[in-house]
Amino acid sequence: MQLALPRSYFATFLNLFRSQDADKRKKLKNAVAHIIGENPSNLRLYQLALRHSSASRETVIVGFRESNERLEYLGDAVLGMVIAEFLFKKYPYKDEGFLTEIRSRIVNREMLNGISRKIGLDRLIEYDGARTKSLPARTSMYGDALEALVGAIYLDKGFRFTRRFILKNLLSHYDIDSLVQNNANFKSRLIEWAQREGKEVRFDIIAEKGNSHYREFIAQIVINEEPFATGSGYSKKKAEQSAAEKALELLDAK
Amino acid sequence: MQLALPRSYFATFLNLFRSQDADKRKKLKNAVAHIIGENPSNLRLYQLALRHSSASRETVIVGFRESNERLEYLGDAVLGMVIAEFLFKKYPYKDEGFLTEIRSRIVNREMLNGISRKIGLDRLIEYDGARTKSLPARTSMYGDALEALVGAIYLDKGFRFTRRFILKNLLSHYDIDSLVQNNANFKSRLIEWAQREGKEVRFDIIAEKGNSHYREFIAQIVINEEPFATGSGYSKKKAEQSAAEKALELLDAK
């Protein structure tokens, strides 16, 4: 026998809240299924992957707030590995310097931001608009969420599934051949910036190491006689490019 | 009907050479089986993984010499990913900065050199002694070969096998808890070096970026008023440590 108690206002409200929540979860589940091509098994992982640090939540552990940053760390490693293997096999006669360079162009933040938008991840991210307004973090929010998504898929579906997802659903958005040819010339972009701003910019090679088989150079960007950024590479030109790229990032952030 | 030709000296020599070669392959096969716990399917991958760049060989592609460097690139990515996952699961309440830091301590070149020797990989490496003598490359030769071995195992045996190999056969040599506690203090080691050598060393924070949730600092080491190395980290202290670590590496290489 069941007791027929009058429903309290509180219970009504709670049910309404619950059904809204269930509705939201259902929507997210469908959206994730659409993106990854299979129903998620553990939806909580994807909820976390889409939670930007501005919307981080408290946990049972004092001082530890939860957002997608840990999953981003994991996804970054998974993505890096799958792309490493992809390039290793695609270019059997290219050296490791080339492979490293092309990989870094593929996982470049701008690129990841673009892919994230293309697969519709940007509309699913949970963030605090007031907190992220005009902050540099916002510019990488989409790419970060994409890496976190990869981490979530890996934990939810395992390696083979994630590898296939990366190769089929993410790399398909790239034109790898043009990425290889396109030498994003950061050095000339930096020089143009300096001319525009009336600053003096200098490129110094401050260190080199290695032997006859392998060399690494470290280049430093000096702006108005102040060291500003450094970068390394397996040739002087690469080192300068890397330093110029970092300098442009720092200037963007300011 | 077979022709019975007298064996030429050349053929005798060739047979001797071939049987020596077969003997060598058998020895390598056993040694690899002992290390990875299963017979290698494609021995050629392991031969390549153990070939240092000083002993690189010509290929059909003009200008492309083959050594373990490409496999090292692949193995580095596989190792990084497996350790990323291991730490992610071992420390569910630690942030990504902590996980990144501990991972970099685990895949630190010195550490990998040590593990490489522990599993007996150092005795299997093919290198040109005359070329590598007193070169900095030699100091990382063992760790590099270990990464290349991981790459070879991945291509030969797949992900699951490689993951288990890393967790059971490599990570077992680490004392992770003491790695976490042990703050390898590169900054004080660098200061000691400077005092010994009568040099003046300075640590500058030359840039910072980020927002209230995430910051990144870039520290620069200045030795006798000359910029020498930079490093980045999610706190000023981490950035200084990273820069000091790089400076010590550069000093080692000189």
CSV table of N, CA and C in Angstrom, one decimal, chain B residues 154-244:
chain,number,residue,atom,x,y,z
B,154,TYR,N,55.3,-0.5,-30.6
B,154,TYR,CA,54.0,-0.1,-31.0
B,154,TYR,C,53.6,-0.5,-32.5
B,155,LEU,N,54.6,-0.3,-33.4
B,155,LEU,CA,54.3,-0.8,-34.8
B,155,LEU,C,54.2,-2.3,-34.9
B,156,ASP,N,55.0,-3.0,-34.1
B,156,ASP,CA,55.1,-4.4,-34.2
B,156,ASP,C,53.9,-5.1,-33.5
B,157,LYS,N,53.6,-4.6,-32.3
B,157,LYS,CA,52.6,-5.3,-31.4
B,157,LYS,C,51.3,-4.6,-31.2
B,158,GLY,N,51.2,-3.3,-31.5
B,158,GLY,CA,50.0,-2.6,-31.3
B,158,GLY,C,50.0,-1.9,-30.0
B,159,PHE,N,48.9,-1.1,-29.8
B,159,PHE,CA,48.8,-0.2,-28.6
B,159,PHE,C,48.7,-0.9,-27.3
B,160,ARG,N,47.8,-1.9,-27.2
B,160,ARG,CA,47.5,-2.6,-25.9
B,160,ARG,C,48.8,-3.2,-25.4
B,161,PHE,N,49.5,-3.9,-26.2
B,161,PHE,CA,50.8,-4.5,-25.8
B,161,PHE,C,51.8,-3.5,-25.3
B,162,THR,N,51.9,-2.4,-26.1
B,162,THR,CA,52.9,-1.4,-25.8
B,162,THR,C,52.5,-0.7,-24.5
B,163,ARG,N,51.2,-0.4,-24.3
B,163,ARG,CA,50.8,0.2,-23.1
B,163,ARG,C,51.2,-0.6,-21.9
B,164,ARG,N,50.9,-1.9,-22.0
B,164,ARG,CA,51.3,-2.8,-20.9
B,164,ARG,C,52.8,-2.9,-20.6
B,165,PHE,N,53.5,-2.9,-21.7
B,165,PHE,CA,55.0,-2.9,-21.6
B,165,PHE,C,55.5,-1.7,-20.9
B,166,ILE,N,54.9,-0.5,-21.2
B,166,ILE,CA,55.4,0.7,-20.6
B,166,ILE,C,55.0,0.7,-19.1
B,167,LEU,N,53.8,0.3,-18.8
B,167,LEU,CA,53.3,0.3,-17.4
B,167,LEU,C,54.0,-0.8,-16.5
B,168,LYS,N,54.2,-2.0,-17.1
B,168,LYS,CA,54.8,-3.1,-16.3
B,168,LYS,C,56.3,-3.1,-16.4
B,169,ASN,N,56.9,-2.9,-17.6
B,169,ASN,CA,58.4,-3.0,-17.7
B,169,ASN,C,59.2,-1.8,-17.5
B,170,LEU,N,58.5,-0.6,-17.8
B,170,LEU,CA,59.3,0.6,-17.6
B,170,LEU,C,59.0,1.4,-16.4
B,171,LEU,N,57.7,1.6,-16.1
B,171,LEU,CA,57.3,2.4,-15.0
B,171,LEU,C,57.6,1.7,-13.7
B,172,SER,N,57.8,0.4,-13.7
B,172,SER,CA,58.1,-0.4,-12.5
B,172,SER,C,59.5,0.0,-12.0
B,173,HIS,N,60.3,0.6,-12.8
B,173,HIS,CA,61.6,1.0,-12.4
B,173,HIS,C,61.6,2.4,-11.7
B,174,TYR,N,60.5,3.0,-11.7
B,174,TYR,CA,60.4,4.3,-11.1
B,174,TYR,C,59.8,4.3,-9.6
B,175,ASP,N,60.3,5.2,-8.8
B,175,ASP,CA,59.6,5.4,-7.6
B,175,ASP,C,58.9,6.7,-7.7
B,176,ILE,N,57.6,6.6,-8.2
B,176,ILE,CA,56.8,7.8,-8.6
B,176,ILE,C,56.6,8.7,-7.4
B,177,ASP,N,56.3,8.1,-6.2
B,177,ASP,CA,56.1,9.0,-5.1
B,177,ASP,C,57.3,9.9,-4.7
B,178,SER,N,58.5,9.3,-4.8
B,178,SER,CA,59.6,10.1,-4.5
B,178,SER,C,59.9,11.1,-5.6
B,179,LEU,N,59.5,10.7,-6.9
B,179,LEU,CA,59.7,11.7,-8.0
B,179,LEU,C,58.8,12.9,-7.7
B,180,VAL,N,57.6,12.6,-7.2
B,180,VAL,CA,56.6,13.7,-6.9
B,180,VAL,C,57.2,14.6,-5.8
B,181,GLN,N,57.7,14.0,-4.8
B,181,GLN,CA,58.2,14.8,-3.6
B,181,GLN,C,59.5,15.5,-4.0
B,182,ASN,N,60.4,14.8,-4.8
B,182,ASN,CA,61.7,15.4,-5.1
B,182,ASN,C,61.6,16.5,-6.0
B,183,ASN,N,61.8,17.7,-5.5
B,183,ASN,CA,61.9,18.9,-6.3
B,183,ASN,C,63.3,19.0,-6.8
B,184,ALA,N,63.5,18.5,-8.0
B,184,ALA,CA,64.9,18.6,-8.6
B,184,ALA,C,65.2,20.1,-8.7
B,185,ASN,N,66.0,20.6,-7.8
B,185,ASN,CA,66.2,22.0,-7.8
B,185,ASN,C,67.2,22.5,-8.8
B,186,PHE,N,66.8,22.7,-10.0
B,186,PHE,CA,67.7,23.2,-11.0
B,186,PHE,C,68.3,24.6,-10.8
B,187,LYS,N,67.4,25.4,-10.2
B,187,LYS,CA,67.8,26.8,-9.9
B,187,LYS,C,69.1,26.8,-9.0
B,188,SER,N,69.0,26.1,-7.9
B,188,SER,CA,70.1,26.1,-7.0
B,188,SER,C,71.4,25.4,-7.6
B,189,ARG,N,71.1,24.4,-8.4
B,189,ARG,CA,72.3,23.8,-9.1
B,189,ARG,C,73.0,24.8,-10.0
B,190,LEU,N,72.2,25.6,-10.7
B,190,LEU,CA,72.7,26.6,-11.6
B,190,LEU,C,73.5,27.7,-10.8
B,191,ILE,N,72.9,28.1,-9.7
B,191,ILE,CA,73.6,29.1,-8.9
B,191,ILE,C,74.9,28.6,-8.4
B,192,GLU,N,74.9,27.3,-7.9
B,192,GLU,CA,76.2,26.7,-7.5
B,192,GLU,C,77.2,26.7,-8.6
B,193,TRP,N,76.8,26.3,-9.8
B,193,TRP,CA,77.7,26.3,-10.9
B,193,TRP,C,78.3,27.7,-11.1
B,194,ALA,N,77.4,28.7,-11.1
B,194,ALA,CA,77.9,30.1,-11.4
B,194,ALA,C,78.9,30.5,-10.3
B,195,GLN,N,78.7,30.2,-9.1
B,195,GLN,CA,79.6,30.5,-8.0
B,195,GLN,C,81.0,29.8,-8.3
B,196,ARG,N,80.9,28.6,-8.6
B,196,ARG,CA,82.1,27.8,-8.9
B,196,ARG,C,82.9,28.4,-10.1
B,197,GLU,N,82.2,28.9,-11.1
B,197,GLU,CA,82.9,29.4,-12.3
B,197,GLU,C,83.1,30.9,-12.2
B,198,GLY,N,82.7,31.5,-11.1
B,198,GLY,CA,82.9,32.9,-11.0
B,198,GLY,C,82.1,33.7,-12.0
B,199,LYS,N,80.9,33.3,-12.3
B,199,LYS,CA,80.0,34.0,-13.3
B,199,LYS,C,78.8,34.6,-12.5
B,200,GLU,N,78.2,35.6,-13.1
B,200,GLU,CA,77.1,36.2,-12.5
B,200,GLU,C,75.8,35.7,-13.2
B,201,VAL,N,74.9,35.1,-12.4
B,201,VAL,CA,73.7,34.6,-13.0
B,201,VAL,C,72.4,35.3,-12.5
B,202,ARG,N,71.5,35.6,-13.4
B,202,ARG,CA,70.3,36.3,-12.9
B,202,ARG,C,69.1,35.6,-13.5
B,203,PHE,N,68.0,35.6,-12.8
B,203,PHE,CA,66.7,35.0,-13.2
B,203,PHE,C,65.7,36.1,-13.5
B,204,ASP,N,65.3,36.3,-14.7
B,204,ASP,CA,64.3,37.4,-15.0
B,204,ASP,C,63.0,36.7,-15.5
B,205,ILE,N,61.8,37.3,-15.0
B,205,ILE,CA,60.6,36.9,-15.6
B,205,ILE,C,60.3,37.9,-16.8
B,206,ILE,N,60.4,37.4,-18.0
B,206,ILE,CA,60.3,38.4,-19.1
B,206,ILE,C,59.0,38.5,-19.8
B,207,ALA,N,58.1,37.5,-19.4
B,207,ALA,CA,56.7,37.6,-20.0
B,207,ALA,C,55.8,36.8,-19.2
B,208,GLU,N,54.5,37.2,-19.2
B,208,GLU,CA,53.5,36.4,-18.6
B,208,GLU,C,52.2,36.6,-19.4
B,209,LYS,N,51.4,35.5,-19.5
B,209,LYS,CA,50.2,35.6,-20.2
B,209,LYS,C,49.1,34.8,-19.4
B,210,GLY,N,47.9,34.9,-19.9
B,210,GLY,CA,46.8,34.2,-19.3
B,210,GLY,C,45.8,35.0,-18.6
B,211,ASN,N,45.0,34.4,-17.7
B,211,ASN,CA,43.9,35.2,-17.1
B,211,ASN,C,43.9,34.7,-15.6
B,212,SER,N,42.8,35.0,-14.9
B,212,SER,CA,42.7,34.7,-13.5
B,212,SER,C,42.7,33.2,-13.3
B,213,HIS,N,42.3,32.4,-14.3
B,213,HIS,CA,42.3,31.0,-14.1
B,213,HIS,C,43.6,30.3,-14.5
B,214,TYR,N,44.2,30.9,-15.5
B,214,TYR,CA,45.4,30.2,-16.0
B,214,TYR,C,46.5,31.2,-16.3
B,215,ARG,N,47.7,31.0,-15.8
B,215,ARG,CA,48.8,31.9,-16.1
B,215,ARG,C,49.9,31.1,-16.6
B,216,GLU,N,50.7,31.7,-17.5
B,216,GLU,CA,51.9,31.1,-17.9
B,216,GLU,C,53.0,32.2,-17.8
B,217,PHE,N,54.1,31.8,-17.2
B,217,PHE,CA,55.3,32.8,-17.1
B,217,PHE,C,56.4,32.3,-17.9
B,218,ILE,N,57.2,33.2,-18.4
B,218,ILE,CA,58.4,32.9,-19.1
B,218,ILE,C,59.6,33.5,-18.4
B,219,ALA,N,60.5,32.6,-17.9
B,219,ALA,CA,61.7,33.1,-17.2
B,219,ALA,C,62.9,33.0,-18.1
B,220,GLN,N,63.8,34.0,-17.9
B,220,GLN,CA,65.0,34.0,-18.7
B,220,GLN,C,66.2,33.9,-17.7
B,221,ILE,N,67.2,33.1,-18.1
B,221,ILE,CA,68.5,33.1,-17.4
B,221,ILE,C,69.4,34.0,-18.1
B,222,VAL,N,70.0,34.9,-17.3
B,222,VAL,CA,71.0,35.8,-17.9
B,222,VAL,C,72.3,35.5,-17.2
B,223,ILE,N,73.3,35.1,-18.0
B,223,ILE,CA,74.7,34.8,-17.4
B,223,ILE,C,75.6,35.9,-17.9
B,224,ASN,N,76.3,36.5,-17.0
B,224,ASN,CA,77.2,37.7,-17.3
B,224,ASN,C,76.5,38.6,-18.3
B,225,GLU,N,75.3,39.0,-18.0
B,225,GLU,CA,74.6,40.0,-18.8
B,225,GLU,C,74.2,39.5,-20.2
B,226,GLU,N,74.4,38.2,-20.4
B,226,GLU,CA,74.0,37.6,-21.7
B,226,GLU,C,72.8,36.7,-21.6
B,227,PRO,N,71.7,36.9,-22.3
B,227,PRO,CA,70.6,36.0,-22.2
B,227,PRO,C,71.1,34.6,-22.6
B,228,PHE,N,70.7,33.6,-21.8
B,228,PHE,CA,71.3,32.3,-22.1
B,228,PHE,C,70.3,31.2,-22.3
B,229,ALA,N,69.2,31.2,-21.6
B,229,ALA,CA,68.1,30.2,-21.8
B,229,ALA,C,66.8,30.7,-21.3
B,230,THR,N,65.7,30.2,-21.8
B,230,THR,CA,64.4,30.6,-21.2
B,230,THR,C,63.6,29.3,-20.9
B,231,GLY,N,62.6,29.5,-20.1
B,231,GLY,CA,61.7,28.4,-19.8
B,231,GLY,C,60.4,28.9,-19.4
B,232,SER,N,59.3,28.1,-19.5
B,232,SER,CA,58.0,28.6,-19.2
B,232,SER,C,57.4,27.7,-18.1
B,233,GLY,N,56.4,28.2,-17.5
B,233,GLY,CA,55.7,27.3,-16.4
B,233,GLY,C,54.5,28.1,-15.9
B,234,TYR,N,53.7,27.3,-15.2
B,234,TYR,CA,52.4,27.9,-14.7
B,234,TYR,C,52.6,28.7,-13.4
B,235,SER,N,53.8,28.8,-13.0
B,235,SER,CA,54.1,29.8,-11.9
B,235,SER,C,55.5,30.3,-12.1
B,236,LYS,N,55.8,31.4,-11.5
B,236,LYS,CA,57.2,32.0,-11.7
B,236,LYS,C,58.3,31.0,-11.3
B,237,LYS,N,58.0,30.3,-10.2
B,237,LYS,CA,59.0,29.3,-9.8
B,237,LYS,C,59.2,28.2,-10.8
B,238,LYS,N,58.1,27.7,-11.3
B,238,LYS,CA,58.2,26.6,-12.3
B,238,LYS,C,59.0,27.1,-13.6
B,239,ALA,N,58.7,28.4,-14.0
B,239,ALA,CA,59.3,28.9,-15.2
B,239,ALA,C,60.8,29.0,-14.9
B,240,GLU,N,61.2,29.5,-13.7
B,240,GLU,CA,62.6,29.6,-13.4
B,240,GLU,C,63.3,28.2,-13.4
B,241,GLN,N,62.6,27.3,-12.8
B,241,GLN,CA,63.1,25.9,-12.8
B,241,GLN,C,63.4,25.4,-14.2
B,242,SER,N,62.4,25.6,-15.0
B,242,SER,CA,62.4,25.1,-16.4
B,242,SER,C,63.6,25.8,-17.2
B,243,ALA,N,63.7,27.1,-16.9
B,243,ALA,CA,64.8,27.8,-17.6
B,243,ALA,C,66.2,27.3,-17.1
B,244,ALA,N,66.2,27.1,-15.8
B,244,ALA,CA,67.5,26.6,-15.2
B,244,ALA,C,67.9,25.2,-15.7
